Every structure is written in structure tokens, then in C-alpha cells.
Coordinates of C-alpha atoms in Angstrom, one line a residue:
X1 CA 76.3 93.5 -2.6
X2 CA 75.4 90.3 -4.4
X3 CA 72.9 89.6 -1.1
X4 CA 70.9 93.1 -2.4
X5 CA 69.6 91.2 -4.8
X6 CA 67.7 89.0 -2.6
X7 CA 67.4 91.9 0.1
X8 CA 67.0 95.3 -0.8
X9 CA 64.3 97.4 -2.3
X10 CA 60.5 97.3 -2.6
X11 CA 59.9 94.0 -4.4
X12 CA 62.4 92.2 -1.9
X13 CA 59.6 93.0 1.4
X14 CA 58.6 88.9 1.4
X15 CA 62.2 87.8 1.3
X16 CA 63.4 90.0 4.5
X17 CA 59.8 89.2 6.0
X18 CA 61.2 85.2 5.7
X19 CA 64.4 86.5 7.3
X20 CA 63.1 88.0 9.8
X21 CA 60.7 84.8 10.7
X22 CA 64.5 83.4 11.5
X23 CA 64.9 86.0 14.1
X24 CA 67.4 88.8 11.9
X25 CA 66.9 92.3 12.5
X26 CA 66.9 94.8 9.8
X27 CA 70.2 96.2 10.8
X28 CA 71.3 92.6 10.3
X29 CA 69.7 92.0 7.2
X30 CA 71.7 94.7 5.5
X31 CA 75.2 93.5 6.3
X32 CA 77.1 91.4 3.9
X33 CA 75.7 87.7 4.1
X34 CA 78.8 85.5 4.9
X35 CA 77.8 81.7 4.6
X36 CA 79.3 79.5 7.3
X37 CA 79.7 76.0 5.4
X38 CA 79.6 73.4 8.3
X39 CA 80.9 70.1 7.6
X40 CA 80.0 68.8 11.0
X41 CA 78.8 65.5 11.4
X42 CA 79.1 62.7 14.3
X43 CA 80.6 60.1 12.4
X44 CA 83.8 61.5 11.4
X45 CA 86.4 62.1 14.5
X46 CA 88.0 65.1 12.2
X47 CA 84.5 66.7 12.3
X48 CA 83.2 65.8 15.2
X49 CA 84.2 69.4 16.6
X50 CA 83.6 71.5 13.8
X51 CA 80.4 73.1 15.3
X52 CA 82.5 74.9 17.6
X53 CA 84.7 76.3 15.0
X54 CA 81.5 77.4 13.0
X55 CA 80.5 79.0 16.0
X56 CA 83.7 80.4 16.9
X57 CA 84.2 81.7 12.8
X58 CA 80.3 83.3 13.1
X59 CA 81.8 85.5 16.1
X60 CA 84.5 87.0 14.0
X61 CA 82.0 87.8 10.9
X62 CA 79.3 89.3 13.5
X63 CA 81.8 91.2 15.5
X64 CA 83.6 92.8 12.3
X65 CA 80.1 93.6 10.6
X66 CA 78.9 90.8 8.6
X67 CA 75.5 88.6 9.3
X68 CA 77.0 84.8 9.4
X69 CA 74.5 82.5 7.6
X70 CA 75.4 78.6 8.5
X71 CA 74.5 75.6 6.7
X72 CA 75.5 71.9 6.3
X73 CA 77.7 69.9 3.8
X74 CA 77.9 66.2 3.7
X75 CA 81.7 64.6 4.5
X76 CA 82.7 60.9 4.1
X77 CA 85.1 59.1 6.6
X78 CA 87.6 57.3 4.1
X79 CA 88.7 55.5 7.2
X80 CA 85.4 53.7 8.2
X81 CA 84.7 53.8 4.5
X82 CA 87.5 51.9 3.8
X83 CA 87.6 48.3 2.1
X84 CA 83.6 47.8 1.2
X85 CA 81.4 49.7 -0.7
X86 CA 81.3 52.8 0.8
X87 CA 84.6 53.6 -0.2
X88 CA 83.2 53.9 -4.0
X89 CA 81.3 56.9 -2.9
X90 CA 84.5 58.4 -0.7
X91 CA 86.1 60.3 -4.4
X92 CA 82.6 61.1 -6.1
X93 CA 81.3 63.2 -2.9
X94 CA 83.9 65.7 -3.4
X95 CA 81.6 66.7 -6.7
X96 CA 78.4 66.6 -4.3
X97 CA 80.0 68.8 -1.9
X98 CA 81.3 71.6 -4.3
X99 CA 77.9 71.3 -6.3
X100 CA 76.1 71.8 -3.0
X101 CA 77.6 74.7 -2.0
X102 CA 77.4 76.5 -5.1
X103 CA 73.7 75.8 -4.9
X104 CA 73.3 77.2 -1.0
X105 CA 76.0 80.0 -2.0
X106 CA 74.1 81.2 -5.7
X107 CA 70.4 80.4 -4.3
X108 CA 70.8 82.7 -1.5
X109 CA 72.7 85.4 -2.9
X110 CA 75.5 85.3 -0.2
X111 CA 78.2 88.3 -0.2
X112 CA 81.0 85.7 1.0
X113 CA 81.7 82.4 2.3
X114 CA 84.0 80.5 5.5
X115 CA 84.1 76.9 4.8
X116 CA 84.9 74.8 7.8
X117 CA 86.2 71.5 7.0
X118 CA 88.9 68.7 7.8
X119 CA 88.6 65.6 5.9
X120 CA 89.9 64.2 2.6
X121 CA 87.1 64.8 0.1
X122 CA 85.5 67.7 1.7
X123 CA 88.6 70.3 2.2
X124 CA 89.0 70.0 -1.9
X125 CA 85.3 69.8 -2.6
X126 CA 85.3 73.2 -0.6
X127 CA 88.2 74.9 -2.7
X128 CA 86.8 73.8 -6.0
X129 CA 83.3 75.8 -5.4
X130 CA 85.2 78.5 -3.7
X131 CA 87.2 78.8 -7.3
X132 CA 83.9 78.5 -9.0
X133 CA 82.0 81.0 -7.2
X134 CA 84.6 83.3 -6.9
X135 CA 82.9 84.9 -3.7
X136 CA 85.3 86.2 -0.8
X137 CA 86.2 82.8 0.8
X138 CA 88.3 81.5 3.3
X139 CA 88.6 77.7 4.2
X140 CA 89.2 76.7 7.8
X141 CA 90.3 73.2 8.9
X142 CA 89.1 71.6 11.9
X143 CA 92.9 70.7 12.7
X144 CA 94.8 67.6 13.2
X145 CA 94.3 64.9 15.8
X146 CA 97.1 64.6 18.3
X147 CA 98.9 61.1 17.9
X148 CA 98.4 58.2 20.6
X149 CA 100.5 56.4 22.2
X150 CA 101.4 52.9 22.6
X151 CA 104.2 51.0 24.2
X152 CA 105.6 54.6 25.1
X153 CA 105.9 55.7 21.3
X154 CA 103.7 57.6 18.8
X155 CA 101.3 55.7 16.7
X156 CA 98.0 56.7 14.4
X157 CA 95.5 55.2 12.5
X158 CA 97.9 53.8 9.8
X159 CA 99.5 51.7 12.6
X160 CA 96.2 50.3 13.5
X161 CA 95.9 49.3 9.8
X162 CA 99.8 47.7 9.6
X163 CA 98.6 45.6 12.8
X164 CA 95.8 43.8 10.7
X165 CA 98.7 42.7 8.5
X166 CA 100.7 41.7 11.4
X167 CA 98.0 39.6 13.1
X168 CA 97.4 37.5 9.9
X169 CA 100.9 37.3 9.7
X170 CA 101.5 35.8 13.4
X171 CA 103.7 38.9 14.4
X172 CA 101.8 40.3 16.8
X173 CA 98.7 38.8 18.9
X174 CA 95.6 40.0 19.0
X175 CA 95.7 41.2 22.4
X176 CA 97.9 44.0 21.6
X177 CA 95.8 44.9 18.3
X178 CA 92.9 45.4 20.7
X179 CA 95.1 47.9 22.6
X180 CA 96.2 50.0 19.1
X181 CA 92.6 49.8 18.3
X182 CA 91.8 52.1 21.9
X183 CA 94.7 54.2 21.9
X184 CA 96.1 55.2 18.1
X185 CA 93.4 57.7 17.8
X186 CA 92.9 59.9 21.0
X187 CA 90.5 61.9 20.2
X188 CA 88.9 64.6 17.7
X189 CA 90.4 65.8 14.5
X190 CA 92.3 64.6 11.0
X191 CA 94.0 61.5 11.5
X192 CA 97.2 62.5 13.0
X193 CA 99.6 61.7 10.1
X194 CA 100.7 63.6 6.6
X195 CA 97.7 61.7 5.2
X196 CA 95.4 63.2 2.3
X197 CA 93.4 65.6 4.9
X198 CA 96.2 66.9 6.5
X199 CA 98.2 67.1 3.4
X200 CA 95.3 69.2 1.7
X201 CA 94.5 71.4 4.7
X202 CA 98.5 72.5 4.2
X203 CA 97.8 72.6 0.5
X204 CA 95.0 75.3 1.5
X205 CA 97.8 77.1 3.4
X206 CA 100.3 77.1 0.7
X207 CA 97.5 77.9 -1.9
X208 CA 96.8 81.1 0.5
X209 CA 93.4 80.0 0.7
X210 CA 93.7 79.3 4.2
X211 CA 95.3 81.4 7.5
X212 CA 98.7 81.0 8.5
X213 CA 98.5 77.4 10.8
X214 CA 95.2 76.3 9.2
X215 CA 97.1 73.1 8.1
X216 CA 99.1 72.3 11.4
X217 CA 97.4 73.7 14.8
X218 CA 96.3 70.5 16.6
X219 CA 92.5 70.3 16.4
X220 CA 92.0 70.3 20.9
X221 CA 94.4 73.4 21.1
X222 CA 92.5 76.8 21.7
X223 CA 94.8 78.1 19.2
X224 CA 92.5 76.2 16.4
X225 CA 89.5 78.4 18.3
X226 CA 91.1 81.7 18.3
X227 CA 92.2 80.9 14.4
X228 CA 88.5 80.4 13.8
X229 CA 87.1 84.0 15.2
X230 CA 90.4 85.2 13.1
X231 CA 89.1 83.6 10.1
X232 CA 85.5 85.0 10.8
X233 CA 87.4 88.8 11.0
X234 CA 89.6 88.2 8.1
X235 CA 86.4 87.1 5.8
X236 CA 85.1 90.4 6.1
X237 CA 88.5 92.5 5.4
X238 CA 88.5 90.4 1.9
X239 CA 84.9 91.5 1.6
X240 CA 85.9 95.3 2.0
X241 CA 89.1 94.8 -0.3
X242 CA 87.2 92.5 -2.8
X243 CA 89.5 89.7 -3.0
X244 CA 88.3 86.8 -4.6
X245 CA 89.7 83.3 -5.1
X246 CA 91.0 83.8 -8.5
X247 CA 92.7 86.6 -7.1
X248 CA 94.7 84.1 -5.1
X249 CA 94.5 80.8 -7.1
X250 CA 97.0 81.4 -10.0
X251 CA 99.8 79.6 -11.6
X252 CA 102.1 80.9 -8.7
X253 CA 99.9 79.7 -6.3
X254 CA 100.0 75.9 -7.2
X255 CA 103.7 75.8 -7.9
X256 CA 103.6 77.0 -4.3
X257 CA 101.9 74.6 -3.0
X258 CA 103.4 71.3 -4.8
X259 CA 106.5 72.7 -3.9
X260 CA 105.4 72.5 -0.2
X261 CA 104.0 69.3 -1.2
X262 CA 107.0 67.8 -2.4
X263 CA 109.0 69.0 0.8
X264 CA 106.2 67.5 3.3
X265 CA 105.9 64.2 1.4
X266 CA 102.4 64.8 1.0
X267 CA 99.7 62.2 -0.1
X268 CA 99.7 61.0 -3.5
X269 CA 96.0 62.4 -3.4
X270 CA 97.0 65.6 -3.8
X271 CA 97.6 65.0 -7.2
X272 CA 93.9 64.3 -8.2
X273 CA 92.9 67.3 -5.9
X274 CA 95.2 70.0 -6.5
X275 CA 94.4 69.4 -10.5
X276 CA 90.6 69.3 -10.3
X277 CA 90.8 72.7 -7.8
X278 CA 93.0 74.4 -10.5
X279 CA 90.6 73.3 -13.6
X280 CA 88.0 75.4 -11.5
X281 CA 90.2 78.1 -11.3
X282 CA 91.0 77.8 -15.2
X283 CA 94.3 77.2 -14.6
X284 CA 96.3 74.7 -16.7
X285 CA 98.2 72.1 -14.2
X286 CA 99.3 69.0 -15.9
X287 CA 100.5 66.1 -14.0
X288 CA 103.7 66.1 -15.4
X289 CA 104.4 69.9 -13.3
X290 CA 104.5 67.8 -10.2
X291 CA 107.3 65.7 -11.6
X292 CA 108.9 68.6 -12.6
X293 CA 108.9 70.5 -9.3
X294 CA 109.7 67.2 -7.3
X295 CA 113.1 67.0 -9.4
X296 CA 114.1 70.1 -8.0
X297 CA 112.6 70.3 -4.5
X298 CA 114.0 68.1 -1.6
X299 CA 111.6 66.1 0.8
X300 CA 112.6 68.0 4.4
X301 CA 109.7 66.4 6.4
X302 CA 110.1 63.1 7.6
X303 CA 106.2 62.5 8.3
X304 CA 104.2 59.6 9.1
X305 CA 103.5 56.7 7.6
X306 CA 107.0 56.8 6.1
X307 CA 108.8 58.7 8.7
X308 CA 108.6 59.2 12.6
X309 CA 106.9 62.7 12.9
X310 CA 103.2 63.8 13.5
X311 CA 101.4 67.1 12.2
X312 CA 101.6 68.2 16.2
X313 CA 105.3 68.0 15.9
X314 CA 105.2 70.0 12.5
X315 CA 103.2 72.5 14.4
X316 CA 105.9 72.7 17.0
X317 CA 108.2 73.1 14.3
X318 CA 107.0 76.2 13.0
X319 CA 104.3 75.1 10.9
X320 CA 103.8 75.4 7.2
X321 CA 104.9 79.2 7.2
X322 CA 108.4 78.1 8.4
X323 CA 108.3 75.3 5.4
X324 CA 107.8 78.0 3.3
X325 CA 110.2 80.1 4.3
X326 CA 112.9 77.7 4.4
X327 CA 112.0 76.9 0.5
X328 CA 112.0 80.7 -0.5
X329 CA 115.8 80.6 0.1
X330 CA 116.0 77.9 -2.5
X331 CA 114.0 80.1 -5.3
X332 CA 111.2 78.3 -5.2
X333 CA 108.7 80.2 -3.7
X334 CA 106.4 82.7 -5.5
X335 CA 106.3 85.4 -3.1
X336 CA 103.9 87.5 -5.0
X337 CA 101.3 85.4 -5.1
X338 CA 98.5 86.6 -2.8
X339 CA 96.6 85.3 0.1
X340 CA 93.4 85.5 2.2
X341 CA 95.5 87.8 4.8
X342 CA 95.3 90.7 2.1
X343 CA 99.1 90.1 2.2
X344 CA 101.6 88.4 -0.6
X345 CA 103.3 85.4 0.4
X346 CA 106.3 87.2 0.5
X347 CA 105.1 89.8 3.2
X348 CA 103.8 86.9 5.3
X349 CA 107.0 85.1 5.2
X350 CA 109.1 88.1 6.8
X351 CA 107.6 87.1 10.1
X352 CA 107.7 83.4 9.5
X353 CA 108.5 81.2 12.3
X354 CA 112.2 79.8 12.8
X355 CA 111.9 76.0 11.6
X356 CA 113.1 73.8 13.9
X357 CA 116.2 72.0 12.0
X358 CA 115.1 68.6 13.4
X359 CA 111.5 68.4 12.0
X360 CA 112.1 70.6 9.2
X361 CA 115.2 69.8 7.9
X362 CA 117.5 72.0 6.6
X363 CA 118.3 72.2 2.4
X364 CA 121.6 70.7 2.8
X365 CA 120.4 68.0 5.2
X366 CA 117.2 66.6 3.5
X367 CA 115.4 63.4 4.2
X368 CA 115.6 63.1 0.2
X369 CA 117.3 64.9 -2.5
X370 CA 113.8 65.0 -4.5
X371 CA 110.7 65.5 -3.5
X372 CA 107.7 63.3 -2.1
X373 CA 105.9 62.5 -5.2
X374 CA 107.1 60.9 -8.9
X375 CA 105.6 60.5 -11.8
X376 CA 105.8 57.5 -13.9
X377 CA 105.4 56.6 -17.5
X378 CA 105.8 53.9 -19.5
X379 CA 104.3 51.0 -21.1
X380 CA 101.9 50.2 -18.3
X381 CA 101.1 53.9 -17.9
X382 CA 101.3 55.8 -21.1
X383 CA 99.4 59.3 -19.1
X384 CA 101.0 58.7 -16.1
X385 CA 101.0 56.8 -12.8
X386 CA 101.6 57.9 -9.3
X387 CA 104.2 56.6 -6.2
X388 CA 105.1 58.4 -3.0
X389 CA 108.8 57.6 -3.7
X390 CA 109.9 59.3 -0.3
X391 CA 108.0 56.5 1.6
X392 CA 109.9 53.7 -1.2
X393 CA 112.1 51.7 0.8
X394 CA 115.5 51.8 -1.4
X395 CA 115.7 48.4 -2.5
X396 CA 112.2 48.9 -4.2
X397 CA 113.0 52.1 -6.3
X398 CA 114.2 49.9 -9.2
X399 CA 113.2 46.9 -9.0
X400 CA 111.2 44.0 -11.2
X401 CA 108.7 41.3 -10.1
X402 CA 106.0 39.1 -11.5
X403 CA 102.3 40.0 -11.9
X404 CA 99.6 38.6 -9.5
X405 CA 96.7 40.2 -11.6
X406 CA 93.2 40.9 -9.3
X407 CA 90.1 42.3 -10.7
X408 CA 89.3 44.3 -7.4
X409 CA 90.6 44.9 -4.5
X410 CA 88.6 42.5 -2.4
X411 CA 89.9 39.6 -4.4
X412 CA 93.5 40.9 -3.6
X413 CA 93.2 41.4 -0.2
X414 CA 92.1 37.9 0.6
X415 CA 94.7 36.7 -1.2
X416 CA 97.2 38.9 0.7
X417 CA 95.7 38.1 4.3
X418 CA 95.3 34.2 3.3
X419 CA 99.6 34.7 2.6
X420 CA 99.4 33.9 -1.1
X421 CA 101.6 36.9 -2.2
X422 CA 105.2 36.2 -2.0
X423 CA 108.5 38.2 -2.1
X424 CA 109.0 39.3 -6.0
X425 CA 105.3 39.1 -6.6
X426 CA 103.8 42.5 -8.2
X427 CA 100.1 42.8 -7.0
X428 CA 98.0 44.4 -9.8
X429 CA 94.3 45.6 -8.6
X430 CA 92.7 46.7 -11.6
X431 CA 89.0 48.0 -12.3
X432 CA 89.3 50.0 -9.4
X433 CA 89.8 53.5 -11.2
X434 CA 87.5 56.5 -11.5
X435 CA 85.3 54.4 -14.2
X436 CA 86.4 51.0 -13.2
X437 CA 85.6 50.9 -9.4
X438 CA 83.7 53.3 -10.0
X439 CA 84.9 55.8 -7.8
X440 CA 88.5 55.0 -7.6
X441 CA 88.3 54.0 -4.3
X442 CA 91.7 54.3 -1.7
X443 CA 93.1 50.8 -1.2
X444 CA 95.0 51.4 2.2
X445 CA 93.8 47.6 3.4
X446 CA 96.0 46.0 1.2
X447 CA 99.2 48.1 1.2
X448 CA 98.9 48.2 5.1
X449 CA 98.6 44.5 5.2
X450 CA 101.7 44.2 2.9
X451 CA 103.7 46.2 5.3
X452 CA 102.4 44.8 8.7
X453 CA 103.3 41.3 7.1
X454 CA 107.1 42.7 6.5
X455 CA 106.4 42.6 2.8
X456 CA 106.3 46.2 1.8
X457 CA 110.5 45.8 0.9
X458 CA 109.8 42.9 -1.6
X459 CA 106.4 43.4 -2.7
X460 CA 104.9 45.7 -5.0
X461 CA 101.3 47.1 -6.0
X462 CA 100.1 48.7 -8.8
X463 CA 96.5 49.7 -9.5
X464 CA 94.1 52.1 -11.5
X465 CA 92.8 53.0 -8.3
X466 CA 94.3 55.2 -5.5
X467 CA 96.0 54.9 -2.3
X468 CA 95.3 56.3 1.1
X469 CA 98.0 59.0 2.3
X470 CA 98.9 56.6 5.4
X471 CA 100.0 54.1 2.6
X472 CA 103.9 53.3 2.2
X473 CA 105.7 51.4 0.3
X474 CA 106.1 50.5 -3.5
X475 CA 102.3 51.5 -4.3
X476 CA 102.0 53.2 -7.7
X477 CA 98.4 54.0 -8.4
X478 CA 96.4 56.5 -10.3
X479 CA 97.5 54.0 -13.7
X480 CA 96.6 55.9 -16.7
X481 CA 94.3 54.9 -19.0
X482 CA 92.9 52.5 -16.3
X483 CA 91.0 49.1 -17.2
X484 CA 88.0 50.3 -17.6
X485 CA 88.9 53.0 -20.5
X486 CA 91.3 50.3 -22.5
X487 CA 94.4 51.0 -20.7
X488 CA 97.2 48.7 -20.4
X489 CA 96.4 47.9 -17.1
X490 CA 93.7 45.6 -18.1
X491 CA 95.9 43.6 -20.5
X492 CA 98.5 42.2 -17.9
X493 CA 98.4 38.3 -17.4
X494 CA 99.4 36.2 -14.4
X495 CA 103.2 35.7 -14.5
X496 CA 103.8 38.8 -16.9
X497 CA 107.0 40.9 -15.4
X498 CA 106.7 44.2 -14.8
X499 CA 109.3 46.6 -14.0
X500 CA 109.5 49.4 -11.9
X501 CA 112.2 52.6 -12.4
X502 CA 111.2 55.3 -10.3
X503 CA 114.3 57.3 -10.2
X504 CA 114.5 56.7 -14.1
X505 CA 110.3 57.6 -13.8
X506 CA 109.4 54.6 -15.8
X507 CA 106.7 51.6 -15.0
X508 CA 106.7 49.0 -18.1
X509 CA 104.8 46.2 -19.0
X510 CA 107.8 43.2 -20.1
X511 CA 105.9 41.8 -22.9
X512 CA 106.6 41.9 -26.8
X513 CA 104.9 44.3 -28.4
X514 CA 103.4 41.7 -30.9
X515 CA 101.6 39.5 -27.9
X516 CA 100.2 43.0 -26.9
X517 CA 98.6 43.5 -30.0
X518 CA 97.4 40.0 -29.5
X519 CA 95.8 40.6 -26.6
X520 CA 94.0 44.2 -27.4
X521 CA 92.8 42.7 -30.7
X522 CA 90.5 40.5 -27.9
X523 CA 90.2 42.7 -25.5
X524 CA 86.9 43.8 -23.7
X525 CA 86.7 46.1 -20.6
X526 CA 84.7 44.9 -18.1
X527 CA 82.0 46.9 -16.2
X528 CA 81.3 46.1 -12.4
X529 CA 77.8 46.4 -11.6
X530 CA 77.1 49.0 -8.6
X531 CA 73.4 48.4 -7.8
X532 CA 73.9 52.6 -7.3
X533 CA 72.1 54.9 -9.4
X534 CA 74.3 57.7 -8.7
X535 CA 77.6 55.8 -9.0
X536 CA 76.2 54.7 -12.5
X537 CA 75.7 58.4 -13.4
X538 CA 79.2 59.1 -12.2
X539 CA 81.1 56.5 -14.2
X540 CA 79.6 58.2 -17.4
X541 CA 81.0 61.4 -16.9
X542 CA 84.3 61.3 -14.9
X543 CA 87.8 61.8 -16.4
X544 CA 90.8 59.8 -16.0
X545 CA 92.9 60.3 -12.8
X546 CA 95.7 61.6 -14.7
X547 CA 93.1 64.6 -15.4
X548 CA 92.2 64.8 -11.4
X549 CA 89.1 63.1 -11.9
X550 CA 86.8 65.7 -12.3
X551 CA 83.4 65.4 -14.0
X552 CA 83.7 66.4 -17.9

């Protein structure tokens, strides 16, 4: 065992003495050491209950012969961090999370890890750490929040964000917004729609790094606590079988995850995170792979924010295992991929639930014939841009409009809420990429404001930043190269025409090449002051969004 480096032999007597100071006995110290990574904090609603799940996972580890050793990790709530300086720290926190887990696991010679997580950057940060460490690992999510109820219909956090735009446009009064504020988020869990947190928790299950049910069992269900106990038991089996993340995180596993992502209509942020996890695992996963799979895999689940269903509905319909079973009949699931159950995907799917056709649509009656995400390239995005095509109105799939250029999210949001954006405009928000932001902030406020004002069917938004998974409409993000790296998005001027062709996978700036040459000659990218030594360091090392915004 790796932990023998810190506990076995004559020279480790001081080490054992310190462990005994914590109350551990000789016979406990001899057990395999299993780190329980606890992302609990009292700020994030998706994390407020993780202490309970950590105790349940620890009980499973202890009952199955291991010594659970709990330690914390940070987490940022993207909803609370949205639309202010805090959002610049969200994506960078992914790297801090991975680094801190690596430090704790190696610093204390741990034999295995159960990582208890839930929200946007915490889950991928843990997966990156699992790939780097290559110790037996299982990732356990805290589960999704139930949807709220308002006027006898289900609502969630995106409903509140969009309501802000509705109030600004005079389409809703403040009293109703107050009612929504009090009802949309009824309790603990990751926000109820197929936003980034739930997308990534589903991806962990599809990758084989979480037990069945990891992505969809609601946070408040007792089944989530039972899953935590089973996770503690399962990690001990992985220690015995010596099954490690790099046995699981293969090319086949990433293809499976992207396939499920396309069927779910998941968050565009999955492109950043899956590429980053793949890089940590030594797997080559280009951005174009998402588009290759999207063009072959139908969109089967009409999930919020684009559709009416929530994660609790998907769980009742059979969950991720039922989605994978349905996709396997299409021949696009790699059954030989290993999972943390010690069984292959194919073996797991032999006992998968029967899908509910009203939530997980049949292959011959999909929500859309193609998957949820499209990768666009063209003169405006030579290295690629990402759009959730499943959430775009049909009239906006092939469209052109006139650029309204903003040097950051705050400026754009003020203009939108002041009713200065009109039908036919393309809102361009630049210097919000990984380097330019820095931190590539999500922009749910401007996209939700447009939707709430009824402009999501006649106004597009293009940025080198990124969007929340709760975004809908013609919102095209991750434009690469970003403005801060000299990308064409930095050369756009007010009044330029921009052409969007999502079926044709094109995003083009309709400006003559001679004019573009003149603009390039005089172009000097600007650099936003941060007043943050951490963000200044981050921008020096972070890569393009097309490469997962990883640190080089």
C-alpha cells in the first residue's frame, strides 16, 4: 500500500504517534487509507449537505475495511459569483481544487480517494486530480436540487435570472419576481436544470468514474445517502482489484461521455471540462470531436433551460444508465469501457432501467436530430466557438445581424437592461476569455436578460467568454483565439455584419480582407487590471478555451 510510506516500519514510529494523537488505533492505521474529499461549505446550496454524504461514504469505507481520512476543498457558487468580480475566480478555482487534492493525497501517502462534490468547477477539478494521481478514485456528487413551483409550474434558478429581464422590460412586476426569488430554489442540491453542475455530474457517471445514479438522484432523497455508502464500499473493491482512473479514462470513455452529453443537451462548459480532464489523463480530445459526435447523436432529453424537464424527471425516467442503454442500440456507446463498479459499461447496461419515452425520447422521435452542442468555425473564430444549438430558436440557426461591441460584460449588461439593444443586433462581448477576463467568466445575466425581454429570438450574443449552462438563445461563446490573444473578435467594430450558420458550422465577420488587414496593423490587445495577484498569475499560464483553458 502507498500509505506504508507513512506508517510502516521502525522509522515511521513518529508518524504513527501523530496518527494516534488523532485517536486512531494500531489496527485502524494498518488499514488502507482512503481520503474523503469534502467540498462542503455553508455558502453553496449544492454543498450545504455534503457533510452528511461524507459521513455516509466514510461509513461504507470503514465497514469494508478502510480508514477514511476526511479533508476539505474549496468551491465557488457560480450563481452567487455571477455578474461581479467573483465570476473571474470561478474557472481558475478548478485548478486550485485539483492542485490541493494532489497536495493532500501525495503529502499524506493516501491509497485511494472518494471525492464528494457537486457544483460547476469542483466536479471537473476533482476529476482532473483523479487522473493526475491515478489512485483508485470514485467521484460522488451531492445530487440535483428539486425544481421549485410557481403558478403551478416548475421553475428553477434560470427562471429567476430571466425574470430580471422581464421586470426591466415591463413584462413582469417586482412582486412576482419576489415570489419567484422565494420559490425557485426550494432546498439543497445543484441547480435543478441541465446546467453545468448537473451536466458534469452526469458526465462523471457516463465516464465510468461515478456509480449509477451519481448524475440524477435528487440531493434530498435517501437514495443519495445509500449511494454514498455504496461508494465507500465500492472504493475498497477498487483498491483490492487495483482499478485506477487511467484504466477508466480512455478514449472510449470520453466518446461515451460526449455521446451522452449530446443526447442530454448539456452545458457548453462540458467542452472546457472534458478536454481538461482528458488532458490530465493523457487522452487527445480535440474540440472538433464534440462536433463529430454531435452530428451523429440525436438530442433525446428536452431539459431546462431549453425544455420543460429537470434532473428529477430524468432520474424518474431511468437516469443516465437508461440514456446510455438507449444510445447503445444506436451503436455509439463503447461497451468495453471500464467503470468504478469493476464492470464494463456493457455489463452495466444489461440491467439498466427501461427508459421513459416521454423524458428520454425514442431514437426515431428525438427532440432534435443532432446533439445539443455545435462547434462553429470561420473568420470570426478560426480555432472554434461553442453554441448550445438545442437551445437556439429555429429562426436564429441561420441568421445575420449588426454588431454592437462591448469591452466587457458589465458594459453590455447595462446597455441591455437600459433597453438599448434592438432586434437584429449581435451583442459582442470581448476581453472576457481565459486571459482577457481573466478567468473566462460565465455570462448568465446578459443572456437571461435578453431572454426575459423576449429578445432571444431576434438578438444574438457572441463572446470570447463563456455562458452558464442555464443559458438559452443564440449565445455563442468560447470564441477562439480570444481578443486578448489577438483574435479577430478584437477587431470587430460597431456596425459590422456578422453571419451565423449553425447547421453549416460557420461564424463569420462579413468584412473585406483588406479592411481586416488595416485593422490588424493597428491592433494592440488591451489588458484589464485585476487588483488580484492570483488572477495575474493565472492569465500568464492559461491556454485557449479551445484547449480547455488549462494551465500550460
